[in-house]
CSV table of N, CA and C and ligand atoms in Angstrom, one decimal:
chain,number,residue,atom,x,y,z
A,24,MET,N,-1.8,7.9,6.8
A,24,MET,CA,-0.7,7.0,7.3
A,24,MET,C,0.2,7.8,8.2
A,25,SER,N,0.5,7.1,9.3
A,25,SER,CA,1.4,7.8,10.3
A,25,SER,C,2.7,7.0,10.4
A,26,PHE,N,3.8,7.7,10.3
A,26,PHE,CA,5.1,7.0,10.4
A,26,PHE,C,6.1,8.0,10.9
A,27,GLU,N,7.3,7.6,11.1
A,27,GLU,CA,8.4,8.5,11.6
A,27,GLU,C,9.3,8.7,10.4
A,28,ILE,N,9.7,9.9,10.2
A,28,ILE,CA,10.7,10.1,9.1
A,28,ILE,C,11.8,11.0,9.7
A,29,ASN,N,13.0,10.4,9.7
A,29,ASN,CA,14.2,11.0,10.2
A,29,ASN,C,13.9,11.5,11.7
A,30,GLY,N,13.3,10.7,12.4
A,30,GLY,CA,13.1,10.9,13.9
A,30,GLY,C,11.9,11.8,14.2
A,31,THR,N,11.2,12.2,13.2
A,31,THR,CA,10.0,13.1,13.4
A,31,THR,C,8.7,12.4,13.0
A,32,PRO,N,7.7,12.4,14.0
A,32,PRO,CA,6.4,11.8,13.6
A,32,PRO,C,5.8,12.6,12.4
A,33,PHE,N,5.2,11.8,11.5
A,33,PHE,CA,4.6,12.5,10.3
A,33,PHE,C,3.4,11.7,9.9
A,34,SER,N,2.4,12.5,9.4
A,34,SER,CA,1.2,11.8,8.9
A,34,SER,C,0.8,12.4,7.5
A,35,GLN,N,0.7,11.5,6.5
A,35,GLN,CA,0.2,11.9,5.2
A,35,GLN,C,-0.2,10.6,4.5
A,36,GLU,N,-1.3,10.7,3.7
A,36,GLU,CA,-1.7,9.6,2.9
A,36,GLU,C,-0.9,9.5,1.6
A,37,PRO,N,-0.3,8.4,1.3
A,37,PRO,CA,0.3,8.2,-0.1
A,37,PRO,C,-0.9,8.0,-1.1
A,38,ARG,N,-0.5,8.3,-2.4
A,38,ARG,CA,-1.5,8.0,-3.4
A,38,ARG,C,-1.6,6.5,-3.6
A,39,ALA,N,-2.7,6.0,-4.1
A,39,ALA,CA,-2.8,4.6,-4.4
A,39,ALA,C,-1.7,4.1,-5.3
A,40,GLY,N,-1.1,3.0,-4.9
A,40,GLY,CA,0.0,2.4,-5.8
A,40,GLY,C,1.3,3.1,-5.7
A,41,GLN,N,1.4,4.1,-4.9
A,41,GLN,CA,2.7,4.9,-4.9
A,41,GLN,C,3.8,4.1,-4.1
A,42,CYS,N,5.0,4.1,-4.7
A,42,CYS,CA,6.1,3.5,-4.0
A,42,CYS,C,6.7,4.4,-3.0
A,43,LEU,N,7.4,3.9,-2.0
A,43,LEU,CA,7.9,4.7,-1.0
A,43,LEU,C,8.9,5.7,-1.5
A,44,ARG,N,9.7,5.4,-2.5
A,44,ARG,CA,10.7,6.3,-3.1
A,44,ARG,C,10.0,7.6,-3.6
A,45,THR,N,9.0,7.4,-4.4
A,45,THR,CA,8.3,8.6,-5.0
A,45,THR,C,7.6,9.4,-3.8
A,46,PHE,N,7.0,8.7,-2.9
A,46,PHE,CA,6.4,9.3,-1.8
A,46,PHE,C,7.4,10.2,-1.0
A,47,LEU,N,8.5,9.7,-0.7
A,47,LEU,CA,9.6,10.4,0.0
A,47,LEU,C,10.1,11.6,-0.8
A,48,ARG,N,10.3,11.4,-2.1
A,48,ARG,CA,10.8,12.5,-2.9
A,48,ARG,C,9.8,13.6,-3.0
A,49,GLU,N,8.5,13.3,-3.1
A,49,GLU,CA,7.5,14.3,-3.1
A,49,GLU,C,7.4,15.1,-1.8
A,50,LEU,N,7.9,14.4,-0.7
A,50,LEU,CA,8.0,15.1,0.6
A,50,LEU,C,9.3,16.0,0.7
A,51,GLY,N,10.1,16.0,-0.4
A,51,GLY,CA,11.3,16.8,-0.4
A,51,GLY,C,12.6,16.1,0.0
A,52,HIS,N,12.5,14.8,0.1
A,52,HIS,CA,13.7,14.0,0.4
A,52,HIS,C,14.4,13.6,-0.8
A,53,PHE,N,15.1,14.5,-1.5
A,53,PHE,CA,15.7,14.3,-2.8
A,53,PHE,C,17.0,13.5,-2.7
A,54,GLY,N,17.4,13.2,-1.5
A,54,GLY,CA,18.6,12.2,-1.4
A,54,GLY,C,18.2,10.8,-1.7
A,55,VAL,N,16.9,10.5,-1.8
A,55,VAL,CA,16.4,9.2,-2.2
A,55,VAL,C,16.3,9.3,-3.8
A,56,LYS,N,17.3,8.6,-4.4
A,56,LYS,CA,17.4,8.8,-5.8
A,56,LYS,C,16.6,7.8,-6.6
A,57,LYS,N,16.2,8.2,-7.8
A,57,LYS,CA,15.6,7.3,-8.8
A,57,LYS,C,16.6,6.8,-9.8
A,58,GLY,N,16.9,5.5,-9.7
A,58,GLY,CA,17.9,4.9,-10.6
A,58,GLY,C,17.2,4.0,-11.5
A,59,CYS,N,17.4,2.7,-11.3
A,59,CYS,CA,16.8,1.7,-12.2
A,59,CYS,C,15.3,1.5,-12.1
A,60,ASP,N,14.8,1.8,-10.9
A,60,ASP,CA,13.3,1.7,-10.7
A,60,ASP,C,12.9,0.2,-10.7
A,61,ALA,N,13.8,-0.7,-10.5
A,61,ALA,CA,13.6,-2.1,-10.6
A,61,ALA,C,14.2,-2.9,-9.5
A,62,GLY,N,14.7,-2.3,-8.4
A,62,GLY,CA,15.3,-3.0,-7.3
A,62,GLY,C,16.7,-3.5,-7.6
A,63,ASP,N,17.4,-3.0,-8.6
A,63,ASP,CA,18.7,-3.5,-8.9
A,63,ASP,C,19.9,-2.6,-8.4
A,64,CYS,N,19.7,-1.3,-8.4
A,64,CYS,CA,20.9,-0.4,-8.2
A,64,CYS,C,21.1,0.1,-6.8
A,65,GLY,N,20.1,0.2,-6.0
A,65,GLY,CA,20.2,0.7,-4.6
A,65,GLY,C,20.3,2.2,-4.5
A,66,ALA,N,20.2,2.9,-5.6
A,66,ALA,CA,20.2,4.4,-5.4
A,66,ALA,C,19.1,4.9,-4.6
A,67,CYS,N,18.0,4.2,-4.5
A,67,CYS,CA,16.8,4.6,-3.7
A,67,CYS,C,16.8,4.1,-2.3
A,68,THR,N,18.0,3.6,-1.8
A,68,THR,CA,18.0,2.9,-0.5
A,68,THR,C,17.6,3.9,0.6
A,69,VAL,N,16.8,3.5,1.5
A,69,VAL,CA,16.5,4.1,2.8
A,69,VAL,C,16.5,3.1,3.8
A,70,LEU,N,16.6,3.5,5.1
A,70,LEU,CA,16.5,2.5,6.2
A,70,LEU,C,15.0,2.5,6.7
A,71,LEU,N,14.5,1.3,6.8
A,71,LEU,CA,13.2,1.1,7.3
A,71,LEU,C,13.4,0.3,8.6
A,72,ASP,N,13.1,1.0,9.7
A,72,ASP,CA,13.4,0.4,11.1
A,72,ASP,C,14.8,0.0,11.1
A,73,GLY,N,15.7,0.8,10.5
A,73,GLY,CA,17.2,0.5,10.6
A,73,GLY,C,17.7,-0.4,9.6
A,74,GLU,N,16.9,-1.1,8.8
A,74,GLU,CA,17.3,-2.0,7.8
A,74,GLU,C,17.3,-1.4,6.4
A,75,PRO,N,18.4,-1.5,5.6
A,75,PRO,CA,18.3,-0.9,4.3
A,75,PRO,C,17.3,-1.6,3.4
A,76,VAL,N,16.5,-0.9,2.6
A,76,VAL,CA,15.5,-1.4,1.7
A,76,VAL,C,15.6,-0.6,0.4
A,77,HIS,N,15.2,-1.2,-0.7
A,77,HIS,CA,15.1,-0.5,-2.0
A,77,HIS,C,13.7,0.1,-2.0
A,78,SER,N,13.6,1.4,-1.8
A,78,SER,CA,12.3,2.1,-1.6
A,78,SER,C,11.5,2.1,-2.9
A,79,CYS,N,12.1,1.8,-4.0
A,79,CYS,CA,11.3,1.8,-5.3
A,79,CYS,C,10.5,0.5,-5.3
A,80,LEU,N,10.8,-0.5,-4.5
A,80,LEU,CA,10.1,-1.7,-4.5
A,80,LEU,C,9.1,-1.8,-3.4
A,81,ILE,N,9.1,-0.8,-2.5
A,81,ILE,CA,8.2,-0.9,-1.3
A,81,ILE,C,7.0,0.0,-1.5
A,82,PRO,N,5.8,-0.6,-1.4
A,82,PRO,CA,4.6,0.3,-1.4
A,82,PRO,C,4.7,1.3,-0.3
A,83,ALA,N,4.4,2.6,-0.5
A,83,ALA,CA,4.5,3.6,0.5
A,83,ALA,C,3.7,3.2,1.8
A,84,PHE,N,2.6,2.6,1.6
A,84,PHE,CA,1.8,2.3,2.8
A,84,PHE,C,2.4,1.3,3.8
A,85,ARG,N,3.5,0.6,3.3
A,85,ARG,CA,4.2,-0.3,4.2
A,85,ARG,C,5.0,0.4,5.2
A,86,ALA,N,5.1,1.7,5.1
A,86,ALA,CA,5.9,2.5,6.1
A,86,ALA,C,5.0,2.8,7.4
A,87,GLU,N,3.7,2.5,7.3
A,87,GLU,CA,2.8,2.8,8.4
A,87,GLU,C,3.4,2.3,9.7
A,88,GLY,N,3.5,3.2,10.7
A,88,GLY,CA,3.9,2.8,12.0
A,88,GLY,C,5.4,2.5,12.2
A,89,ARG,N,6.1,2.8,11.1
A,89,ARG,CA,7.6,2.4,11.1
A,89,ARG,C,8.4,3.6,11.0
A,90,ALA,N,9.7,3.4,11.2
A,90,ALA,CA,10.7,4.5,11.2
A,90,ALA,C,11.5,4.5,9.9
A,91,VAL,N,11.4,5.6,9.1
A,91,VAL,CA,12.1,5.7,7.9
A,91,VAL,C,13.3,6.7,8.1
A,92,THR,N,14.5,6.3,7.6
A,92,THR,CA,15.6,7.2,7.6
A,92,THR,C,16.1,7.4,6.2
A,93,THR,N,16.2,8.6,5.8
A,93,THR,CA,16.8,9.0,4.5
A,93,THR,C,18.2,9.6,4.8
A,94,ILE,N,19.0,9.9,3.8
A,94,ILE,CA,20.3,10.5,4.0
A,94,ILE,C,20.2,11.8,4.7
A,95,GLU,N,19.1,12.5,4.5
A,95,GLU,CA,18.9,13.8,5.2
A,95,GLU,C,18.8,13.6,6.7
A,96,GLY,N,18.5,12.4,7.1
A,96,GLY,CA,18.3,12.1,8.6
A,96,GLY,C,19.5,11.7,9.3
A,97,LEU,N,20.6,11.4,8.5
A,97,LEU,CA,21.8,11.0,9.2
A,97,LEU,C,22.5,12.3,9.6
A,98,GLY,N,23.4,12.1,10.6
A,98,GLY,CA,24.1,13.3,11.1
A,98,GLY,C,23.2,14.1,12.0
A,99,SER,N,23.7,15.3,12.3
A,99,SER,CA,22.9,16.2,13.2
A,99,SER,C,23.3,17.6,13.0
A,100,ASP,N,22.7,18.5,13.8
A,100,ASP,CA,23.1,19.9,13.7
A,100,ASP,C,24.6,20.1,14.1
A,101,HIS,N,25.1,19.1,14.8
A,101,HIS,CA,26.5,19.1,15.3
A,101,HIS,C,27.5,18.6,14.3
A,102,GLY,N,27.1,18.0,13.2
A,102,GLY,CA,28.0,17.6,12.2
A,102,GLY,C,27.5,16.3,11.5
A,103,ALA,N,28.4,15.8,10.6
A,103,ALA,CA,28.1,14.6,9.8
A,103,ALA,C,28.0,13.4,10.7
A,104,HIS,N,27.2,12.4,10.2
A,104,HIS,CA,27.2,11.1,10.8
A,104,HIS,C,28.6,10.5,10.5
A,105,PRO,N,29.1,9.6,11.4
A,105,PRO,CA,30.5,9.0,11.3
A,105,PRO,C,30.7,8.4,9.9
A,106,MET,N,29.6,7.8,9.4
A,106,MET,CA,29.8,7.1,8.0
A,106,MET,C,29.8,8.2,6.9
A,107,GLN,N,29.1,9.3,7.1
A,107,GLN,CA,29.2,10.4,6.1
A,107,GLN,C,30.7,10.9,6.1
A,108,GLN,N,31.2,11.1,7.3
A,108,GLN,CA,32.6,11.6,7.5
A,108,GLN,C,33.6,10.6,6.9
A,109,ALA,N,33.3,9.3,7.1
A,109,ALA,CA,34.2,8.3,6.6
A,109,ALA,C,34.3,8.3,5.1
A,110,PHE,N,33.1,8.6,4.4
A,110,PHE,CA,33.1,8.7,2.9
A,110,PHE,C,33.9,9.9,2.5
A,111,LEU,N,33.7,11.0,3.3
A,111,LEU,CA,34.5,12.2,2.9
A,111,LEU,C,36.0,12.0,3.1
A,112,ASP,N,36.4,11.4,4.2
A,112,ASP,CA,37.8,11.2,4.5
A,112,ASP,C,38.4,10.2,3.4
A,113,ALA,N,37.7,9.2,3.0
A,113,ALA,CA,38.2,8.3,2.0
A,113,ALA,C,38.0,8.7,0.6
A,114,GLN,N,37.3,9.8,0.4
A,114,GLN,CA,36.9,10.3,-0.9
A,114,GLN,C,36.1,9.1,-1.7
A,115,GLY,N,35.2,8.6,-0.9
A,115,GLY,CA,34.4,7.4,-1.4
A,115,GLY,C,33.3,7.7,-2.3
A,116,PHE,N,33.5,8.6,-3.3
A,116,PHE,CA,32.4,8.9,-4.2
A,116,PHE,C,33.1,9.6,-5.5
A,117,GLN,N,32.4,9.4,-6.6
A,117,GLN,CA,32.8,10.1,-7.8
A,117,GLN,C,31.7,11.0,-8.3
A,118,CYS,N,30.7,10.5,-9.1
A,118,CYS,CA,29.6,11.4,-9.4
A,118,CYS,C,28.6,11.6,-8.3
A,119,GLY,N,28.6,10.7,-7.3
A,119,GLY,CA,27.8,10.9,-6.1
A,119,GLY,C,26.4,10.3,-6.2
A,120,PHE,N,26.0,9.8,-7.4
A,120,PHE,CA,24.6,9.3,-7.6
A,120,PHE,C,24.3,8.2,-6.6
A,121,CYS,N,25.2,7.3,-6.4
A,121,CYS,CA,25.0,6.1,-5.6
A,121,CYS,C,25.3,6.4,-4.1
A,122,THR,N,25.8,7.6,-3.8
A,122,THR,CA,26.5,7.8,-2.5
A,122,THR,C,25.5,7.8,-1.3
A,123,ALA,N,24.3,8.4,-1.5
A,123,ALA,CA,23.4,8.4,-0.4
A,123,ALA,C,23.0,7.0,0.0
A,124,GLY,N,22.6,6.2,-1.0
A,124,GLY,CA,22.3,4.8,-0.7
A,124,GLY,C,23.4,4.0,-0.1
A,125,MET,N,24.6,4.2,-0.7
A,125,MET,CA,25.8,3.5,-0.2
A,125,MET,C,26.0,3.9,1.3
A,126,ILE,N,26.0,5.1,1.6
A,126,ILE,CA,26.2,5.5,3.0
A,126,ILE,C,25.1,5.0,4.0
A,127,LEU,N,23.9,5.0,3.5
A,127,LEU,CA,22.8,4.4,4.4
A,127,LEU,C,23.0,2.9,4.6
A,128,THR,N,23.4,2.2,3.5
A,128,THR,CA,23.6,0.8,3.7
A,128,THR,C,24.8,0.6,4.6
A,129,CYS,N,25.9,1.3,4.4
A,129,CYS,CA,27.1,1.1,5.2
A,129,CYS,C,26.9,1.5,6.7
A,130,ALA,N,26.0,2.5,6.9
A,130,ALA,CA,25.8,2.9,8.3
A,130,ALA,C,25.0,1.9,9.0
A,131,SER,N,24.3,1.0,8.3
A,131,SER,CA,23.5,0.0,9.0
A,131,SER,C,24.3,-1.3,9.3
A,132,LEU,N,25.5,-1.4,8.8
A,132,LEU,CA,26.3,-2.6,9.0
A,132,LEU,C,26.9,-2.7,10.3
A,133,ASN,N,27.0,-3.9,10.9
A,133,ASN,CA,27.8,-4.0,12.1
A,133,ASN,C,29.3,-4.3,11.7
A,134,GLN,N,30.1,-4.4,12.7
A,134,GLN,CA,31.6,-4.5,12.4
A,134,GLN,C,31.9,-5.7,11.6
A,135,ALA,N,31.3,-6.9,11.9
A,135,ALA,CA,31.6,-8.1,11.2
A,135,ALA,C,31.1,-8.0,9.7
A,136,GLN,N,30.0,-7.4,9.5
A,136,GLN,CA,29.5,-7.3,8.1
A,136,GLN,C,30.4,-6.4,7.3
A,137,ARG,N,31.1,-5.4,7.9
A,137,ARG,CA,32.0,-4.5,7.2
A,137,ARG,C,33.2,-5.2,6.6
A,138,THR,N,33.5,-6.4,7.0
A,138,THR,CA,34.7,-7.0,6.5
A,138,THR,C,34.4,-7.8,5.2
A,139,ASP,N,33.2,-7.9,4.9
A,139,ASP,CA,32.8,-8.7,3.7
A,139,ASP,C,32.1,-7.7,2.7
A,140,LEU,N,32.8,-6.9,2.1
A,140,LEU,CA,32.3,-5.8,1.3
A,140,LEU,C,31.3,-6.3,0.2
A,141,GLY,N,31.7,-7.4,-0.5
A,141,GLY,CA,30.9,-7.9,-1.6
A,141,GLY,C,29.5,-8.2,-1.1
A,142,SER,N,29.4,-8.9,0.0
A,142,SER,CA,28.1,-9.3,0.5
A,142,SER,C,27.4,-8.1,1.1
A,143,ALA,N,28.1,-7.2,1.8
A,143,ALA,CA,27.5,-6.1,2.5
A,143,ALA,C,26.8,-5.1,1.5
A,144,LEU,N,27.5,-5.0,0.3
A,144,LEU,CA,27.0,-4.0,-0.7
A,144,LEU,C,26.4,-4.6,-1.9
A,145,LYS,N,25.9,-5.8,-1.7
A,145,LYS,CA,25.3,-6.5,-2.9
A,145,LYS,C,24.1,-5.8,-3.5
A,146,GLY,N,23.4,-5.0,-2.6
A,146,GLY,CA,22.2,-4.3,-3.1
A,146,GLY,C,22.5,-2.9,-3.6
A,147,ASN,N,23.8,-2.5,-3.6
A,147,ASN,CA,24.1,-1.1,-4.1
A,147,ASN,C,25.2,-1.2,-5.2
A,148,ILE,N,24.8,-0.6,-6.3
A,148,ILE,CA,25.8,-0.6,-7.4
A,148,ILE,C,26.3,0.9,-7.6
A,149,CYS,N,27.6,0.9,-7.9
A,149,CYS,CA,28.2,2.2,-8.2
A,149,CYS,C,28.5,2.2,-9.7
A,150,ARG,N,27.8,3.0,-10.5
A,150,ARG,CA,28.0,3.0,-11.9
A,150,ARG,C,29.4,3.6,-12.3
A,151,CYS,N,30.0,4.4,-11.3
A,151,CYS,CA,31.4,4.9,-11.6
A,151,CYS,C,32.4,3.8,-11.2
A,152,THR,N,32.0,2.7,-10.6
A,152,THR,CA,32.8,1.6,-10.1
A,152,THR,C,33.9,2.1,-9.2
A,153,GLY,N,33.5,2.9,-8.3
A,153,GLY,CA,34.5,3.5,-7.3
A,153,GLY,C,34.5,2.6,-6.0
A,154,TYR,N,34.5,1.3,-6.2
A,154,TYR,CA,34.4,0.5,-5.0
A,154,TYR,C,35.6,0.5,-4.1
A,155,ARG,N,36.8,0.7,-4.6
A,155,ARG,CA,38.0,0.7,-3.8
A,155,ARG,C,37.9,1.8,-2.7
A,156,ALA,N,37.5,3.0,-3.1
A,156,ALA,CA,37.4,4.1,-2.1
A,156,ALA,C,36.2,3.9,-1.1
A,157,ILE,N,35.2,3.2,-1.6
A,157,ILE,CA,34.1,2.9,-0.7
A,157,ILE,C,34.5,1.9,0.3
A,158,GLU,N,35.3,0.9,-0.1
A,158,GLU,CA,35.9,0.0,0.8
A,158,GLU,C,36.8,0.7,1.8
A,159,ASP,N,37.6,1.7,1.3
A,159,ASP,CA,38.4,2.4,2.2
A,159,ASP,C,37.6,3.2,3.3
A,160,ALA,N,36.4,3.7,2.9
A,160,ALA,CA,35.6,4.4,3.8
A,160,ALA,C,35.1,3.4,4.9
A,161,LEU,N,34.8,2.2,4.5
A,161,LEU,CA,34.3,1.2,5.5
A,161,LEU,C,35.5,0.8,6.5
A,162,LEU,N,36.7,0.9,5.9
A,162,LEU,CA,37.9,0.5,6.8
A,162,LEU,C,38.4,1.7,7.5
A,163,GLY,N,37.8,2.9,7.3
A,163,GLY,CA,38.2,4.1,8.1
A,163,GLY,C,39.5,4.7,7.6
A,164,LYS,N,39.8,4.5,6.3
A,164,LYS,CA,41.1,5.0,5.7
A,164,LYS,C,40.9,6.5,5.3
A,165,ASN,N,41.9,7.3,5.5
A,165,ASN,CA,41.9,8.7,5.1
A,165,ASN,C,42.7,8.9,3.9
A,166,ASN,N,42.0,9.0,2.7
A,166,ASN,CA,42.7,9.2,1.4
A,166,ASN,C,43.0,10.7,1.2
A,167,VAL,N,42.3,11.6,1.9
A,167,VAL,CA,42.5,13.0,1.7
A,167,VAL,C,43.9,13.3,2.3
A,168,GLU,N,44.2,12.9,3.5
A,168,GLU,CA,45.5,13.1,4.1
A,168,GLU,C,46.6,12.5,3.3
A,169,GLU,N,46.4,11.3,2.7
A,169,GLU,CA,47.4,10.6,1.9
A,169,GLU,C,47.7,11.4,0.7
A,170,SER,N,46.7,12.0,0.0
A,170,SER,CA,46.9,12.7,-1.2
A,170,SER,C,47.6,14.0,-0.9
A,171,VAL,N,47.4,14.6,0.2
A,171,VAL,CA,48.0,15.9,0.6
A,171,VAL,C,49.5,15.6,0.9
A,172,GLU,N,49.8,14.5,1.6
A,172,GLU,CA,51.2,14.1,1.8
A,172,GLU,C,52.0,13.8,0.6
A,173,ALA,N,51.3,13.2,-0.4
A,173,ALA,CA,52.0,12.8,-1.6
A,173,ALA,C,52.2,14.1,-2.4
B,201,FES,FE1,15.4,1.4,-6.6
B,201,FES,FE2,17.4,1.2,-8.4
B,201,FES,S1,16.0,2.8,-8.1
B,201,FES,S2,16.9,-0.1,-6.7
B,202,FES,FE1,28.9,7.6,-9.4
B,202,FES,FE2,28.8,5.7,-7.5
B,202,FES,S1,30.0,7.6,-7.5
B,202,FES,S2,27.5,6.0,-9.2
């Protein structure tokens, strides 16, 4: 199977019946988390041709000829992706287990979608319930500066 992963062409056959999440983790992309394993939590979110998907529900062979982006593929040698930086600025994480999936989903949203957080993040659950700071990240709020000033 040939596909693109984080901008780099790659070829490897998945095992029969293997889901995309397990396939990617076995390739070393440990930012793709194993959560519910049932399509409910979004911890395994990756972008498939730019669209967020729950990789635990996607057979690995479905990536054939497509572009997969994991959290390791955001940002560059020059620094964090703007959405990664927004999460840092807003302190939009607690334990961090949901964070990679949250950031990938948020990075895929257009401006109009960012105003409707409930709908935008319906596929991603934060078990720490840190939604206020995640919303702040989407709104570009800097909670680090505010806490220093306080
Ligand atoms: Fe895939 Fe929860 S592990 S949605
Ligand atoms: Fe802990 Fe979201 S920060 S699950």
